[in-house]
Coordinates of C-alpha atoms in Angstrom, one line a residue:
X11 CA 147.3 165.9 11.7
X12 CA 144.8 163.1 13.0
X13 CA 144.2 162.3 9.8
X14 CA 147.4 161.5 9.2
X15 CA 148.0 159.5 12.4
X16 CA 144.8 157.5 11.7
X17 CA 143.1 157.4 8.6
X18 CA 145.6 154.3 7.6
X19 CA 143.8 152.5 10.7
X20 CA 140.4 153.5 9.1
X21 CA 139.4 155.8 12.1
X22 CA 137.4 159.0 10.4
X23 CA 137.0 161.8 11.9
X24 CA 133.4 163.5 12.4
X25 CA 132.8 167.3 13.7
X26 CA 129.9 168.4 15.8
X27 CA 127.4 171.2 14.3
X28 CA 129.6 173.2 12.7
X29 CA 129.1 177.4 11.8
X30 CA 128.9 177.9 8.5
X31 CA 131.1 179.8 6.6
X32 CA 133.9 178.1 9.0
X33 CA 134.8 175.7 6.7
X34 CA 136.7 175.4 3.7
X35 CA 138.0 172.5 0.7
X36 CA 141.0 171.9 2.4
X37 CA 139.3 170.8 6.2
X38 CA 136.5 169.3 3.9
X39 CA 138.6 167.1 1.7
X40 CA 140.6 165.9 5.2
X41 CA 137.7 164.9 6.8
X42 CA 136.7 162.4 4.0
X43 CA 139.9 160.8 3.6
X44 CA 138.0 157.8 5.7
X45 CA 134.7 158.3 4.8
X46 CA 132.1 161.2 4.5
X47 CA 130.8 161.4 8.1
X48 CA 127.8 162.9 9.2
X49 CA 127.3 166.6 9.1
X50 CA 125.4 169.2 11.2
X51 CA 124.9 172.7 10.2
X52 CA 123.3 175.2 13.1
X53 CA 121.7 177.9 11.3
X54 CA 119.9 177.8 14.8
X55 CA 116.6 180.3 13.6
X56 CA 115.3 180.0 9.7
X57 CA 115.5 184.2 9.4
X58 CA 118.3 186.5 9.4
X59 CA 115.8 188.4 11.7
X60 CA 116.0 185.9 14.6
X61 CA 119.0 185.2 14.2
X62 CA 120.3 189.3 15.2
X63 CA 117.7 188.7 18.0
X64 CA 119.4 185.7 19.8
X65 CA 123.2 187.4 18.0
X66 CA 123.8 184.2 15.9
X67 CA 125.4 186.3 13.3
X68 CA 124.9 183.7 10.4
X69 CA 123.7 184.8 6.9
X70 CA 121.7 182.2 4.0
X71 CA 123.9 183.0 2.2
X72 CA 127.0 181.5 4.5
X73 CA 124.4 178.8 5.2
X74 CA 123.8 177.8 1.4
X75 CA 127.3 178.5 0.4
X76 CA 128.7 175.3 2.9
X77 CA 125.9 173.0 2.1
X78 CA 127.1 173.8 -1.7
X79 CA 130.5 173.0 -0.7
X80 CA 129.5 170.0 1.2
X81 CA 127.8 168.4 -1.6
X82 CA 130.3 169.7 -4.2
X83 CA 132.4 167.4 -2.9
X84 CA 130.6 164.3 -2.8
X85 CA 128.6 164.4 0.6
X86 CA 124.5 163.4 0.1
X87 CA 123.3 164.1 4.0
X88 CA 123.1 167.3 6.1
X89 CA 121.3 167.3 9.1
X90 CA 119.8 171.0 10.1
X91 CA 119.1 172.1 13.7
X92 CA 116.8 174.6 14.6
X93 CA 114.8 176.3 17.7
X94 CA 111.4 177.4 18.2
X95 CA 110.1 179.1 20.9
X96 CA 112.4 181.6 21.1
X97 CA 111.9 185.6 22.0
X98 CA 109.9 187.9 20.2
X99 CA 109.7 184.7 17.0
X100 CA 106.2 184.8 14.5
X101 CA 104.9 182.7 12.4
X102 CA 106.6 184.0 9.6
X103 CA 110.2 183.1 11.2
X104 CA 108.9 179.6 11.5
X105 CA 107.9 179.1 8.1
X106 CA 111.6 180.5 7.0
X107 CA 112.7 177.2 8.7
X108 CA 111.0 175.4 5.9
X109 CA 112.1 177.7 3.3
X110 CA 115.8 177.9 4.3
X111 CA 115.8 173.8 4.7
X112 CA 114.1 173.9 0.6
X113 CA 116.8 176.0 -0.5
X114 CA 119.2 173.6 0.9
X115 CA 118.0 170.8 -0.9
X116 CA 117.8 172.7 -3.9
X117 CA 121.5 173.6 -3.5
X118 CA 122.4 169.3 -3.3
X119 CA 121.1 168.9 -6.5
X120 CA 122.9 171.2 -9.1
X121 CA 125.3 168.5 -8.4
X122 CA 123.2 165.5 -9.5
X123 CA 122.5 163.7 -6.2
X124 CA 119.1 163.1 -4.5
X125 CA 120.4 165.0 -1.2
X126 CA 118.7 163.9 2.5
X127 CA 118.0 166.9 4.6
X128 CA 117.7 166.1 8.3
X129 CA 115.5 168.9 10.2
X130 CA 116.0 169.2 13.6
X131 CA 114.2 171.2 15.8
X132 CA 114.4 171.5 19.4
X133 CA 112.0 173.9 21.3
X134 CA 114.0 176.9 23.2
X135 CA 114.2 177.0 26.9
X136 CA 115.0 180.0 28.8
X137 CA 118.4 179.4 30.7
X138 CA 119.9 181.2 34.0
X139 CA 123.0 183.3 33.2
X140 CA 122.0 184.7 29.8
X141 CA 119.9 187.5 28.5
X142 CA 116.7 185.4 28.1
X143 CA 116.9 184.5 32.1
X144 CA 114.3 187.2 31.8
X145 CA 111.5 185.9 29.1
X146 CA 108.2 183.7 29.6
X147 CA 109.1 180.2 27.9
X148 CA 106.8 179.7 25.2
X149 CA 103.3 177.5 26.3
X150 CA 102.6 174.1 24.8
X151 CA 99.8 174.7 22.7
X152 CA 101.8 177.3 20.8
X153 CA 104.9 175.0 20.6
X154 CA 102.8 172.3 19.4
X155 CA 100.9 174.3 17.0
X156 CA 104.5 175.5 15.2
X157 CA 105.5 172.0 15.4
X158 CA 102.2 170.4 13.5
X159 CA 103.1 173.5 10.7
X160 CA 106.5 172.2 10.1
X161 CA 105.8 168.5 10.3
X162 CA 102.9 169.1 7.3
X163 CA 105.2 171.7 5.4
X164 CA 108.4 169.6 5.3
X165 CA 106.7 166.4 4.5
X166 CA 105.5 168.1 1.6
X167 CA 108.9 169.2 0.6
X168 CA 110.2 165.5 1.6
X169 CA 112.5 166.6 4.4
X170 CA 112.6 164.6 7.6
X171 CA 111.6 165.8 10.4
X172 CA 112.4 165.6 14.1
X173 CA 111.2 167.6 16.6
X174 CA 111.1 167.7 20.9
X175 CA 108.0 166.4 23.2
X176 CA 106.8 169.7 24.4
X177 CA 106.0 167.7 27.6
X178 CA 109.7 167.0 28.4
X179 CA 110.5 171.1 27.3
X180 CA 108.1 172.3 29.7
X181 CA 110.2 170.0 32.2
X182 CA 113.4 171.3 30.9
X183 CA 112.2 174.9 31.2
X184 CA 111.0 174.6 34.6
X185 CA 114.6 173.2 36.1
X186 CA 116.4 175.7 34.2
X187 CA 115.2 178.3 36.3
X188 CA 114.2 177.1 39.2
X189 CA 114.3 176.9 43.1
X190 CA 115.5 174.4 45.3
X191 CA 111.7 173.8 46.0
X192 CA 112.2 171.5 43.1
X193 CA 114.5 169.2 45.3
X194 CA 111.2 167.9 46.7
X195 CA 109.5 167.3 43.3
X196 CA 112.4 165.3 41.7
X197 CA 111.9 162.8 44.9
X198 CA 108.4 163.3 44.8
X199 CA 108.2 162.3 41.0
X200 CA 110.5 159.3 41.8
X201 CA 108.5 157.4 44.6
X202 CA 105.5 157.9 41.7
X203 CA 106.9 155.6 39.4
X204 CA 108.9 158.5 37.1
X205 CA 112.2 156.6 35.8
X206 CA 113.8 155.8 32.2
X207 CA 112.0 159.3 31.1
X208 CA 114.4 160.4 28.4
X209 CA 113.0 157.2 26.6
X210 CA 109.3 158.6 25.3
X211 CA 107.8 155.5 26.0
X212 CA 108.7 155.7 29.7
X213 CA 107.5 159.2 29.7
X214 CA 104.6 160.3 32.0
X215 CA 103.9 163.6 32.3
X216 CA 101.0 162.9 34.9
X217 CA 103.5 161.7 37.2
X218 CA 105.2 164.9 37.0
X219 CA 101.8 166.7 37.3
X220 CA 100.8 165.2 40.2
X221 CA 104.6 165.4 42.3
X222 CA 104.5 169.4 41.8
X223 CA 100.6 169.4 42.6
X224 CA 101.5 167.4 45.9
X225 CA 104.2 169.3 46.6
X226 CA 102.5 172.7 46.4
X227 CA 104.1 174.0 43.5
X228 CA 102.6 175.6 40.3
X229 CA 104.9 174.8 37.2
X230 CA 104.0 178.3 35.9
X231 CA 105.5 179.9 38.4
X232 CA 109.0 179.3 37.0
X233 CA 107.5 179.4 33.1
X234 CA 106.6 182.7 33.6
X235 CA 108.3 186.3 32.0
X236 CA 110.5 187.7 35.0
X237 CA 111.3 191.4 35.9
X238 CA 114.8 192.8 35.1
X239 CA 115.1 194.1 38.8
X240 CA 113.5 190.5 40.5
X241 CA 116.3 188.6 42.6
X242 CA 116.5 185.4 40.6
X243 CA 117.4 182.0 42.6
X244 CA 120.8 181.0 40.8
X245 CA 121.8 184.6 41.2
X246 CA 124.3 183.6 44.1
X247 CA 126.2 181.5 41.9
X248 CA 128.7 184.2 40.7
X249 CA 129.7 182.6 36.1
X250 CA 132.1 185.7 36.2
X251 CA 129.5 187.8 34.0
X252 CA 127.5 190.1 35.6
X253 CA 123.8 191.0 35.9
X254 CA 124.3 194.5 34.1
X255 CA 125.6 192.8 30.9
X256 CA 122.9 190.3 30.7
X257 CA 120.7 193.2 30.9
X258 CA 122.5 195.3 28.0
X259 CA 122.4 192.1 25.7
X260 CA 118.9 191.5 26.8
X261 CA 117.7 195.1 25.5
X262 CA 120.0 194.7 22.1
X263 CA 118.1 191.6 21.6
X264 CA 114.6 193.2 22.0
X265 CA 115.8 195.6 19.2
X266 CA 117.1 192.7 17.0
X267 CA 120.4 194.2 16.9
X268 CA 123.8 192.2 16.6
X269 CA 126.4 192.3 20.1
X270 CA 129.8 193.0 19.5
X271 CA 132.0 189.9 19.7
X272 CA 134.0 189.2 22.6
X273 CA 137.3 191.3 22.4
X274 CA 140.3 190.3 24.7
X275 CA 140.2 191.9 27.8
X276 CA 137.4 194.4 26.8
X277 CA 135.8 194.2 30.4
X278 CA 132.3 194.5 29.1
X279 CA 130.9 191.5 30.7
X280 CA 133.3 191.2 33.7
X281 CA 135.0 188.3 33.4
X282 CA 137.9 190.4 32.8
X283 CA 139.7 192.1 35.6
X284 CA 143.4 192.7 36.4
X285 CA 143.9 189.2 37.8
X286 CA 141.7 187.5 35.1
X287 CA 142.0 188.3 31.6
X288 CA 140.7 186.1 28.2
X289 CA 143.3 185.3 26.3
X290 CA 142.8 184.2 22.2
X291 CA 145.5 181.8 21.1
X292 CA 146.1 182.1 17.6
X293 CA 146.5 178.0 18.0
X294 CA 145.8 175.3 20.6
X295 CA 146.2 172.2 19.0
X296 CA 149.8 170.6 19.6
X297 CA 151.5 169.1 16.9
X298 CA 150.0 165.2 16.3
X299 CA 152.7 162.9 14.6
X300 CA 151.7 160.8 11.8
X301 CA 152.1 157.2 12.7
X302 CA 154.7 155.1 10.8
X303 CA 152.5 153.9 7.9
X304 CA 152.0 150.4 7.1
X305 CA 151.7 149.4 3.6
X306 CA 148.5 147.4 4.0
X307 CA 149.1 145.6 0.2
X308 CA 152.1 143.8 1.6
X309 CA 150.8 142.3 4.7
X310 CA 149.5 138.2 5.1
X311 CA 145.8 138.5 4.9
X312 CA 144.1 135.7 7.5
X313 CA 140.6 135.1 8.0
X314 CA 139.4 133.2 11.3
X315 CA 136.2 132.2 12.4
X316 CA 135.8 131.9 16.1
X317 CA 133.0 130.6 18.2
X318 CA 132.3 133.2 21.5
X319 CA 130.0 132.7 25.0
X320 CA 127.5 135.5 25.6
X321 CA 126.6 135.3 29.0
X322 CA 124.6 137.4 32.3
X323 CA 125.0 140.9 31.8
X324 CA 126.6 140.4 27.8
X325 CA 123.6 138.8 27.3
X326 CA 121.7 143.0 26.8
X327 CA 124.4 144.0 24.6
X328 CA 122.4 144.3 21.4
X329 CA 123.5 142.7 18.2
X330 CA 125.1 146.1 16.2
X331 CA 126.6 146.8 18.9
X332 CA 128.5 143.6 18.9
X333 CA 130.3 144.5 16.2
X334 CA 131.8 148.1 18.2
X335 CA 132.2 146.2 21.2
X336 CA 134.9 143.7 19.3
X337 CA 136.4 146.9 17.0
X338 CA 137.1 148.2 20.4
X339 CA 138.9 145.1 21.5
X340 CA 141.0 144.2 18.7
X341 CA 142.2 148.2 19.1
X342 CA 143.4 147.6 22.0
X343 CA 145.1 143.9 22.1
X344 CA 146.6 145.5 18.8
X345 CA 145.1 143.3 16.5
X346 CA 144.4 144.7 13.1
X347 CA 140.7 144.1 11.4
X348 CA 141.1 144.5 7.3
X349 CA 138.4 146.9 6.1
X350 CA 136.3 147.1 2.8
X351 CA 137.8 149.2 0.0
X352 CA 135.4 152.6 -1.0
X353 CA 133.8 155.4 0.5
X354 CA 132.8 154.0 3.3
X355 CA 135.2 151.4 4.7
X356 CA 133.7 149.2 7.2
X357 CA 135.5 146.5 9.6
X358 CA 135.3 142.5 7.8
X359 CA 133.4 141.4 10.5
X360 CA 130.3 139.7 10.6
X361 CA 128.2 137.7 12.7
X362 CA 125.6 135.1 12.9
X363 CA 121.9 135.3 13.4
X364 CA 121.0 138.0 15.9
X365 CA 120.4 136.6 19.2
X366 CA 117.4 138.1 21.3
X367 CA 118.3 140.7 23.9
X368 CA 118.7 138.9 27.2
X369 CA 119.3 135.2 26.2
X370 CA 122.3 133.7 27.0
X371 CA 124.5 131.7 24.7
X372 CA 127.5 129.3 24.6
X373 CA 127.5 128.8 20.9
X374 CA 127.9 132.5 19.1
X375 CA 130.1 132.6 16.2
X376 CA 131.6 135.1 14.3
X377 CA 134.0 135.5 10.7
X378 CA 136.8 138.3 10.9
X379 CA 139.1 139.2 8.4
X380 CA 142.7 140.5 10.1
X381 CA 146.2 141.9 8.7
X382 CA 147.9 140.1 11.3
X383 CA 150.2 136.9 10.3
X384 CA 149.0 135.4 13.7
X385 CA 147.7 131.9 14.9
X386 CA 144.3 131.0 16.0
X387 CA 145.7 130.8 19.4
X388 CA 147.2 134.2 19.8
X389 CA 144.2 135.5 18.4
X390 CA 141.8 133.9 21.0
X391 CA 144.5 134.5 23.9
X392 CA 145.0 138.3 22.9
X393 CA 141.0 138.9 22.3
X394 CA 140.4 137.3 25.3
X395 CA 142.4 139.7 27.4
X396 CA 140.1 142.4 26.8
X397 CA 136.6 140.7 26.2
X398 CA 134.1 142.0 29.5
X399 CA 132.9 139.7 31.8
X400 CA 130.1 137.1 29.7
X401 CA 132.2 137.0 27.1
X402 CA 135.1 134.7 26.0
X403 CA 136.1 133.5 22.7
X404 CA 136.6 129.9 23.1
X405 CA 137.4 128.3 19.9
X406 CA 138.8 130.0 16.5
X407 CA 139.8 128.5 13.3
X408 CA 141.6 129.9 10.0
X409 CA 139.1 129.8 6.7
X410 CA 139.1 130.2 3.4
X411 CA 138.5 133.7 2.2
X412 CA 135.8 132.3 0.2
X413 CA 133.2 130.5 1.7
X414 CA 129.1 130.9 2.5
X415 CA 128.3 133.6 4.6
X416 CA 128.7 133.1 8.3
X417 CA 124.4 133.7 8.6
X418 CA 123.3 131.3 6.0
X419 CA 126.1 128.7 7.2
X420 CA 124.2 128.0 10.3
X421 CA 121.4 125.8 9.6
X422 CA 120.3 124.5 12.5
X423 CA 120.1 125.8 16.2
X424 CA 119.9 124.3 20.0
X425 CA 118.1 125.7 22.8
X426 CA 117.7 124.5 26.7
X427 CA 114.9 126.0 28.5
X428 CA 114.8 124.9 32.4
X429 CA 111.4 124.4 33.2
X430 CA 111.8 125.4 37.0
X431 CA 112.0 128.7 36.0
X432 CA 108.2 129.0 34.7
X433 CA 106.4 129.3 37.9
X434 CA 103.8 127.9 36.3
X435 CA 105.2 124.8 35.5
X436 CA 107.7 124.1 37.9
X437 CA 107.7 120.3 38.9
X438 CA 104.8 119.2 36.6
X439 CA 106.1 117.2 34.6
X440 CA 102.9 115.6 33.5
X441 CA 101.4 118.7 31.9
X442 CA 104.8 119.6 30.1
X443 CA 104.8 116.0 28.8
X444 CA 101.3 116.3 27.5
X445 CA 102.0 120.2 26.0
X446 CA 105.0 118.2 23.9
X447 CA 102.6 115.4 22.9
X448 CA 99.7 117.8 22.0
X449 CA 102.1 120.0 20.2
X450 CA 104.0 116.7 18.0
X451 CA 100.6 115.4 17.1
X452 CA 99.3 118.4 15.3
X453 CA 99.9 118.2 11.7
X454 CA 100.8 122.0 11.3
X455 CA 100.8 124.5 14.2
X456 CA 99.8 128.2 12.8
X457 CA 101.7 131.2 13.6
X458 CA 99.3 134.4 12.8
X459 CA 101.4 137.7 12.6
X460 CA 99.7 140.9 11.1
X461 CA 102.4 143.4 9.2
X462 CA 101.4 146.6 7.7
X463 CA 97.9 145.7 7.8
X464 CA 98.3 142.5 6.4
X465 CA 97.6 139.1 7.8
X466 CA 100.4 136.6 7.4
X467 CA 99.9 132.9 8.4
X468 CA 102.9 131.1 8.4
X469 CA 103.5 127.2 10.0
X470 CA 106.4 126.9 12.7
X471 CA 106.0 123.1 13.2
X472 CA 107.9 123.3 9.8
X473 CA 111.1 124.7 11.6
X474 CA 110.8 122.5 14.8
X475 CA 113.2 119.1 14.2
X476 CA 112.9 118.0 17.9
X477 CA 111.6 118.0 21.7
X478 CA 113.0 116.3 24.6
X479 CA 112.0 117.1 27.9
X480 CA 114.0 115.2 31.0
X481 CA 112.0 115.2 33.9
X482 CA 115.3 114.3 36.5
X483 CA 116.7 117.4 35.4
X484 CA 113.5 119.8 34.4
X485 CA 115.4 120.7 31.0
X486 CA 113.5 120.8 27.9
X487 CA 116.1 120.2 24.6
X488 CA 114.5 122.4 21.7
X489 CA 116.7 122.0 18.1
X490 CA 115.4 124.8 15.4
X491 CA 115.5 124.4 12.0
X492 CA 116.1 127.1 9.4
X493 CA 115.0 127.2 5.9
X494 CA 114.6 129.0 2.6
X495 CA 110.8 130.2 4.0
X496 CA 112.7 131.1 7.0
X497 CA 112.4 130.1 10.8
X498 CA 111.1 130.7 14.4
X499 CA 112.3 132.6 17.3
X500 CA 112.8 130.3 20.8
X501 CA 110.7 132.5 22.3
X502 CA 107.8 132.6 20.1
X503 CA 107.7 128.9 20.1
X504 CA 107.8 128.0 23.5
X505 CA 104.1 131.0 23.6
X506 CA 102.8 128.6 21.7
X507 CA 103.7 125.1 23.2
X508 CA 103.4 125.9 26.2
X509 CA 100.4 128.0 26.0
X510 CA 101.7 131.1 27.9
X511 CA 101.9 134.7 27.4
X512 CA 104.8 136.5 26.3
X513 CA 105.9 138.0 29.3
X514 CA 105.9 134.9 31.3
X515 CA 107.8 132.9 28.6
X516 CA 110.6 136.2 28.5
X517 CA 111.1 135.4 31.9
X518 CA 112.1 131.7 31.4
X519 CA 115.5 130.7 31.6
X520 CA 117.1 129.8 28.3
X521 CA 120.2 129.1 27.1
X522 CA 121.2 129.2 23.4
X523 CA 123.7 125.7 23.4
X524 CA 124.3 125.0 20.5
X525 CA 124.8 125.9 16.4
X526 CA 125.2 123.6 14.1
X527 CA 127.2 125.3 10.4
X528 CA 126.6 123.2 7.2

């Protein structure tokens, strides 16, 4: 049903991890009427073994027969998730992880593609409220050690690999379980410095180290196995399920043995009672309309090009996601974007040269393709509507549907840096002068870069047409050129005239002004 409402407006549909065995030709062949979106299969352990002991009742065989279905009909990526760490695992579970994912692969090319398995393995963490509240979470060392074996294993069998800093599991398994003790190390870790620590680069696990260590607390402690008869901290907070069931599940896992499903108002678990009682609908989805259906070969084709501000906080939107941020706003003014015909239609939008992350811009222009018989106008006045603060569309204009791309159209672009805003600089306008007049004189000024291990040398005076710097008004006027041999970034060329580092040039105020289309 939403693929009939939609998929005439291009907008695919895309399933989580899915169970295999769940799916069919018929859900399969819906899904793709847009495009083949990304698939996740969660055989969750690599043996049938582990998978009785944490009752993931999933066989290879359910596991290989969707991956053949899913590449039967047309689909060339899967992306696997597993765990490691969990109870009672050995080696030998671990390497069926690599074995299982081969087998996969194997299964994408009876049908003559070169199929991209995705592995994905997180490590397990103990949680509150289910059977393995009671188990140690696995150390580190062992958790890295499985995770070096599969990294050298599936790079042999050319599988990508991603897999979960230990550091931030042993984290995860600590506040799973714990106390409110661990108030006090949250604000502890935060008046260290600890922020941003989902991004790895952010990540330091000595501030962590050193917040529990001041605030007498041993992350082992809540790491550690746990008896079945110990009051546990989170055991106040009454899920509906009850501490004897955990228990029994607990024990069935020890033995490897599969849990009955849930049955309606069974009262095994104790959610069930007289007054509360699980009820299975045979269906939950209500009936989705189709939309009325527009016969997209019929309607006036126009194609604008529009010129946009990108300004204060627009300025960190990053360049792709530009192009989601405007699909969004002609959704909802109503205005319809033509897409590109095949198996994977995408939006006729494009833009210029990406602009660095935080400069602003008054000249940013853009090409969009729309089945709308509107004017420039309405197109500007119903975008506009909806555009977030920084950025407004200020000029559009109807083109020809052939004509150079918007990216090598632009030849030429125009920068103002104010000067006042480099401390360093402020107010001396005799040293900026003599920067400029150093920098003009030089016959070539050499740009050294080293990529994958090799030196390039490239000259930027090449791309530099002109320097004015107006000492009334502290502006310097910088216009870019770009060529065949290509070009260089504002930034990058004011390190160099102004002999300055890069974070103190970052930090300069500059404003993209102009661009200049042949």
């Amino acid at each position: 049903s939403l693929m009939d409402r939609y998929s005439n407006e291009k907008i695919a549909v895309s399933l989580p991890s899915i169970r295999p065995g769940t799916t069919d030709d018929a859900l399969l062949n819906e899904i793709k009427r847009v495009r083949k979106t990304g698939f996740t299969l969660a055989p969750e352990a690599g043996s049938e073994r582990m998978r009785r002991v944490i009752n993931k009742n999933i066989t290879d065989e359910e596991l290989l027969q969707t991956a053949d279905d899913l590449f039967r009909l047309g689909w060339k990526s899967i992306k696997l998730y597993f765990m490691i760490g969990m109870p009672y695992e050995t080696m030998e579970d671990v390497e069926a992880i690599v074995n299982l994912s081969e087998r996969v692969k194997a299964t994408g090319r009876k049908y003559n593609v070169s199929p991209k398995i995705n592995v994905s393995v997180s490590n397990f963490n103990p949680k509150g409220h289910t059977p393995f509240q009671f188990v140690a979470q696995e150390g580190e060392e062992s958790l890295r050690e499985k995770q070096r074996y599969l990294k050298q294993e599936l790079k042999k069998k050319k599988l990508d690999f991603k897999w979960h800093d230990t550091r931030i599991s042993l984290l995860e398994g600590v506040f799973s379980r714990g106390d409110r003790r661990l108030a006090a190390v949250v604000h502890k870790a935060w008046e260290l410095g600890a922020k941003f620590d989902q991004w790895t680069e952010h990540f330091d696990s000595e501030l962590w180290r050193q917040a529990f260590e001041e605030c007498g607390l041993d992350t082992g402690f809540y790491l550690r196995e746990r008896e079945i008869d110990e009051l546990l901290p989170f055991e106040h907070i009454d899920v509906g399920v009850n501490k004897s069931f955990l228990i029994s599940e607990f024990k069935l896992s020890k033995q490897a043995v599969y849990s009955e499903p849930c049955q309606p108002n069974c009262r095994r678990c104790g959610v069930c009672d007289d007054d509360k009682k699980v009820r299975i609908n045979s269906s939950f989805v209500a009936e989705v309309k189709p939309l009325n259906a527009t016969r997209i070969d019929n309607i006036t084709r126009k194609r604008f090009r529009f010129r946009f501000t990108k300004l204060d906080e627009a300025s960190f939107i990053g360049h792709l996601d530009m192009q989601t941020l405007f699909i969004r706003v002609l959704n909802r003014s109503g205005l319809r974007c033509a897409f590109s015909q095949g198996f994977h239609p995408m939006p006729k939008l494009s833009f210029g040269s990406a602009l660095p992350l935080g400069l602003n811009s008054v000249c940013e222009f853009a090409d969009i393709e729309l089945i709308d018989n509107i004017t420039a106008d309405e197109f500007i006045s119903r975008a506009n509507d909806w555009l977030p603060n920084g950025i407004k569309i200020t000029d559009a204009y109807e083109m020809p549907f052939k004509t150079l791309a918007l990216f090598a159209a632009i030849n030429r672009v125009e920068y103002e840096v104010d000067m006042n805003s480099i401390p360093q600089l402020k107010g001396d306008h005799n040293t900026i002068q003599a920067l400029i007049d150093e920098f003009t004189a030089k016959d070539e000024v050499i740009l050294t870069k080293i990529k994958k291990g090799k030196v390039k040398k490239k000259d930027i005076k090449q791309y530099v047409e002109k320097i004015d710097y107006c000492s009334d008004t502290g502006k310097l006027t910088v216009l870019l050129t770009r060529k065949e041999n290509g070009e260089v970034g504002i930034f990058k060329l004011l390190e160099l005239l102004l002999n300055l580092g890069k974070d103190v040039i970052m930090r300069a105020d500059v404003l993209k002004t102009e661009s200049f289309i042949e």
